[in-house]
Amino acid sequence: MEQFLETFFSWEHFKQSFPSVVEGFKTNLSLMFVAEACVLVWGLVLALLRSGRSRATTPLRWLTVGYIDLFRAIPGLLVIYMVGFGIPIAQVPWLSNWSLYQLAVLALTLVYGAYVAEVYRAGIESIHWSQTAAARSLGLSQGKTMRFVVLPQAVRRVVPPLLNDFIGLQKDTAFIGIIGVLDGFRRAQIYAGTEFNLSSFTGLALCFVVITIPMTRIT
């Protein structure tokens, strides 16, 4: 038991590693907020394409369905690894010049956009058809009906599940260390590898708990 406490809860190692871990955790928080903003926009675009019913949008609708199914099936860690290392190696135009931080945002947006799109779609489809019929009877176009009548109600209904997805996103920012971003996880790993003590990871876990539990209570 003494060895267990020394490995995970050494006060000396905790004090030495915590400032560095907190500095890295700021990167995780920054990434979370930037990725959340991108996910909200990208998820809404996907949801609107997914909800289209006209013949003209049928190809886009099926492409969107395929995208959502694909990125919900692939682990986020794998997407981060493939985007972070694959895009620079493949020399993808424009994207290959992005920083590792920007590529991490892209990877998280690709993954969580698929989840959030389904949350949005559930909210859109929960609005009774009579709302749309009433708006159209008043002369609103399909686009204005969606913008001014359906979406305001749908978004309010899906706030709790959206927050749940963002809790998951906040925790998954710990994966970005695998592509070389010097975040909290990577800094904790460097300290642990140098000092052969895991108290730095305990400090990182505490940082995530301090952020995640209030978000969970709000949800």
Coordinates of C-alpha atoms in Angstrom, one line a residue:
M1 CA 0.0 0.0 0.0
E2 CA 2.8 2.4 0.8
Q3 CA 4.4 1.8 -2.6
F4 CA 1.0 2.4 -4.3
L5 CA 0.6 5.8 -2.5
E6 CA 4.2 6.8 -3.3
T7 CA 3.6 6.0 -7.0
F8 CA 0.4 7.8 -7.5
F9 CA 0.1 10.3 -4.6
S10 CA 3.7 11.5 -3.8
W11 CA 3.3 15.0 -2.5
E12 CA 6.8 16.0 -3.6
H13 CA 6.4 14.8 -7.1
F14 CA 2.9 16.3 -7.3
K15 CA 4.3 19.7 -6.3
Q16 CA 7.2 19.5 -8.8
S17 CA 5.1 18.4 -11.7
F18 CA 1.8 20.3 -11.2
P19 CA 2.9 23.7 -12.5
S20 CA 4.0 22.1 -15.8
V21 CA 0.9 19.9 -16.0
V22 CA -1.3 22.9 -15.5
E23 CA 0.5 24.9 -18.2
G24 CA -0.1 22.0 -20.6
F25 CA -3.7 21.6 -19.5
K26 CA -4.3 25.2 -20.7
T27 CA -3.6 23.8 -24.2
N28 CA -6.3 21.2 -23.6
L29 CA -8.8 23.9 -22.5
S30 CA -8.0 26.1 -25.4
L31 CA -8.4 23.2 -27.8
M32 CA -11.7 22.3 -26.2
F33 CA -13.2 25.8 -26.7
V34 CA -11.9 26.2 -30.3
A35 CA -13.0 22.7 -31.3
E36 CA -16.5 23.1 -29.7
A37 CA -17.1 26.3 -31.7
C38 CA -16.1 24.4 -34.9
V39 CA -18.1 21.4 -34.0
L40 CA -21.3 23.4 -33.4
V41 CA -21.1 25.0 -36.9
W42 CA -20.0 21.8 -38.7
G43 CA -22.5 19.6 -36.9
L44 CA -25.4 22.0 -37.8
V45 CA -24.3 22.0 -41.5
L46 CA -24.3 18.2 -41.5
A47 CA -27.7 18.0 -39.7
L48 CA -29.3 20.4 -42.3
L49 CA -27.9 18.3 -45.2
R50 CA -29.0 15.1 -43.4
S51 CA -32.5 16.5 -43.0
G52 CA -33.0 17.6 -46.6
R53 CA -36.0 16.0 -48.4
S54 CA -35.8 17.4 -51.9
R55 CA -34.6 15.3 -54.8
A56 CA -31.9 17.8 -55.6
T57 CA -30.3 17.2 -52.2
T58 CA -30.5 13.4 -52.2
P59 CA -26.8 12.8 -53.2
L60 CA -25.7 15.2 -50.5
R61 CA -28.0 13.6 -48.0
W62 CA -26.5 10.1 -48.6
L63 CA -23.0 11.4 -48.6
T64 CA -23.8 13.0 -45.2
V65 CA -25.2 9.8 -43.9
G66 CA -22.1 7.9 -45.0
Y67 CA -19.8 10.6 -43.3
I68 CA -21.8 10.4 -40.0
D69 CA -21.8 6.6 -39.9
L70 CA -18.0 6.5 -40.8
F71 CA -16.8 9.0 -38.2
R72 CA -19.0 7.6 -35.5
A73 CA -17.5 4.2 -36.1
I74 CA -13.8 5.2 -36.0
P75 CA -12.2 5.8 -32.6
G76 CA -11.3 9.4 -32.0
L77 CA -7.7 8.4 -31.1
L78 CA -7.3 6.8 -34.5
V79 CA -8.6 9.9 -36.4
I80 CA -6.3 12.2 -34.4
Y81 CA -3.3 10.0 -35.3
M82 CA -4.2 9.7 -39.0
V83 CA -4.9 13.4 -39.4
G84 CA -1.9 14.6 -37.3
F85 CA 0.6 12.4 -39.1
G86 CA -1.1 11.5 -42.3
I87 CA -1.9 15.0 -43.7
P88 CA 1.7 16.3 -43.5
I89 CA 3.1 13.1 -44.9
A90 CA 0.5 13.1 -47.8
Q91 CA 1.3 16.7 -48.5
V92 CA -2.4 17.6 -48.7
P93 CA -2.7 21.0 -50.3
W94 CA -3.2 23.8 -47.8
L95 CA -3.8 21.5 -44.8
S96 CA -0.2 20.2 -44.8
N97 CA 1.0 23.6 -43.7
W98 CA -1.2 23.6 -40.6
S99 CA 0.3 23.4 -37.1
L100 CA -0.2 20.3 -35.0
Y101 CA -2.7 22.3 -32.9
Q102 CA -4.8 23.1 -35.9
L103 CA -4.7 19.5 -37.1
A104 CA -5.9 18.4 -33.7
V105 CA -8.8 20.8 -33.9
L106 CA -9.6 19.4 -37.4
A107 CA -9.5 15.8 -36.2
L108 CA -11.8 16.5 -33.2
T109 CA -14.2 18.5 -35.4
L110 CA -14.4 15.6 -37.9
V111 CA -15.2 13.1 -35.1
Y112 CA -17.5 15.2 -32.9
G113 CA -19.2 16.9 -35.8
A114 CA -20.7 13.5 -36.7
Y115 CA -22.1 13.0 -33.2
V116 CA -23.4 16.6 -32.8
A117 CA -25.1 16.4 -36.3
E118 CA -27.3 13.5 -35.0
V119 CA -28.1 15.5 -31.8
Y120 CA -29.2 18.5 -34.0
R121 CA -31.2 16.2 -36.3
A122 CA -33.0 14.7 -33.3
G123 CA -33.9 18.2 -32.2
I124 CA -35.1 19.2 -35.6
E125 CA -37.2 16.1 -36.0
S126 CA -38.7 16.6 -32.6
I127 CA -40.5 19.8 -33.7
H128 CA -44.0 19.0 -34.7
W129 CA -44.8 19.2 -38.4
S130 CA -47.6 21.7 -37.7
Q131 CA -44.9 24.3 -36.8
T132 CA -43.5 24.0 -40.3
A133 CA -46.9 23.9 -41.9
A134 CA -48.0 27.1 -40.1
A135 CA -44.8 28.9 -41.1
R136 CA -45.2 27.9 -44.7
S137 CA -48.9 28.9 -44.8
L138 CA -47.8 32.4 -43.6
G139 CA -45.5 32.7 -46.7
L140 CA -42.1 31.8 -45.2
S141 CA -39.8 29.9 -47.5
Q142 CA -38.4 26.5 -46.5
G143 CA -35.1 28.2 -45.5
K144 CA -36.7 30.9 -43.4
T145 CA -39.0 28.4 -41.8
M146 CA -35.9 26.3 -40.7
R147 CA -34.0 29.4 -39.6
F148 CA -36.7 31.3 -37.7
V149 CA -39.1 28.6 -36.6
V150 CA -37.6 25.2 -36.4
L151 CA -34.0 25.7 -35.4
P152 CA -34.6 28.1 -32.4
Q153 CA -36.8 25.5 -30.8
A154 CA -34.7 22.6 -31.8
V155 CA -31.5 24.0 -30.4
R156 CA -33.1 24.7 -27.0
R157 CA -34.2 21.1 -26.8
V158 CA -30.8 19.6 -27.5
V159 CA -28.7 21.7 -25.1
P160 CA -28.3 18.8 -22.5
P161 CA -27.1 16.2 -25.0
L162 CA -24.8 18.7 -26.6
L163 CA -23.2 19.4 -23.3
N164 CA -22.8 15.6 -22.8
D165 CA -20.9 15.5 -26.1
F166 CA -18.7 18.4 -25.1
I167 CA -17.8 16.7 -21.9
G168 CA -16.6 13.8 -24.0
L169 CA -14.7 16.2 -26.3
Q170 CA -13.0 17.8 -23.3
K171 CA -11.7 14.5 -22.1
D172 CA -10.6 13.4 -25.6
T173 CA -8.3 16.4 -25.9
A174 CA -5.9 14.3 -23.9
F175 CA -5.3 12.2 -27.0
I176 CA -3.6 15.1 -28.8
G177 CA -0.3 14.2 -27.1
I178 CA 0.2 11.3 -29.4
I179 CA 0.9 13.7 -32.3
G180 CA 3.3 15.8 -30.4
V181 CA 1.2 18.6 -29.0
L182 CA 2.7 19.6 -25.6
D183 CA -0.6 19.3 -23.7
G184 CA -1.2 18.3 -20.1
F185 CA -1.0 14.5 -20.9
R186 CA 2.3 14.9 -22.7
R187 CA 3.9 17.0 -20.0
A188 CA 2.7 14.5 -17.3
Q189 CA 4.1 11.7 -19.4
I190 CA 7.5 13.4 -19.8
Y191 CA 7.7 13.9 -16.0
A192 CA 6.7 10.4 -15.3
G193 CA 9.2 9.0 -17.7
T194 CA 12.0 11.1 -16.1
E195 CA 11.2 10.6 -12.4
F196 CA 9.5 7.1 -12.6
N197 CA 6.5 8.3 -10.7
L198 CA 2.9 8.8 -11.8
S199 CA 1.9 11.5 -9.4
S200 CA 2.0 13.9 -12.4
F201 CA -0.9 12.0 -14.0
T202 CA -2.8 12.3 -10.7
G203 CA -2.4 16.0 -11.0
L204 CA -3.7 15.9 -14.6
A205 CA -6.6 13.8 -13.6
L206 CA -7.5 16.4 -10.9
C207 CA -7.5 19.1 -13.6
F208 CA -9.9 17.2 -15.7
V209 CA -12.1 16.4 -12.7
V210 CA -12.3 20.1 -11.7
I211 CA -13.6 21.0 -15.2
T212 CA -15.7 17.9 -16.0
I213 CA -17.8 17.6 -12.8
P214 CA -19.2 21.1 -12.9
M215 CA -20.1 20.6 -16.6
T216 CA -21.8 17.3 -15.6
R217 CA -23.8 19.1 -12.9
I218 CA -24.8 21.9 -15.3
T219 CA -26.0 19.3 -17.8

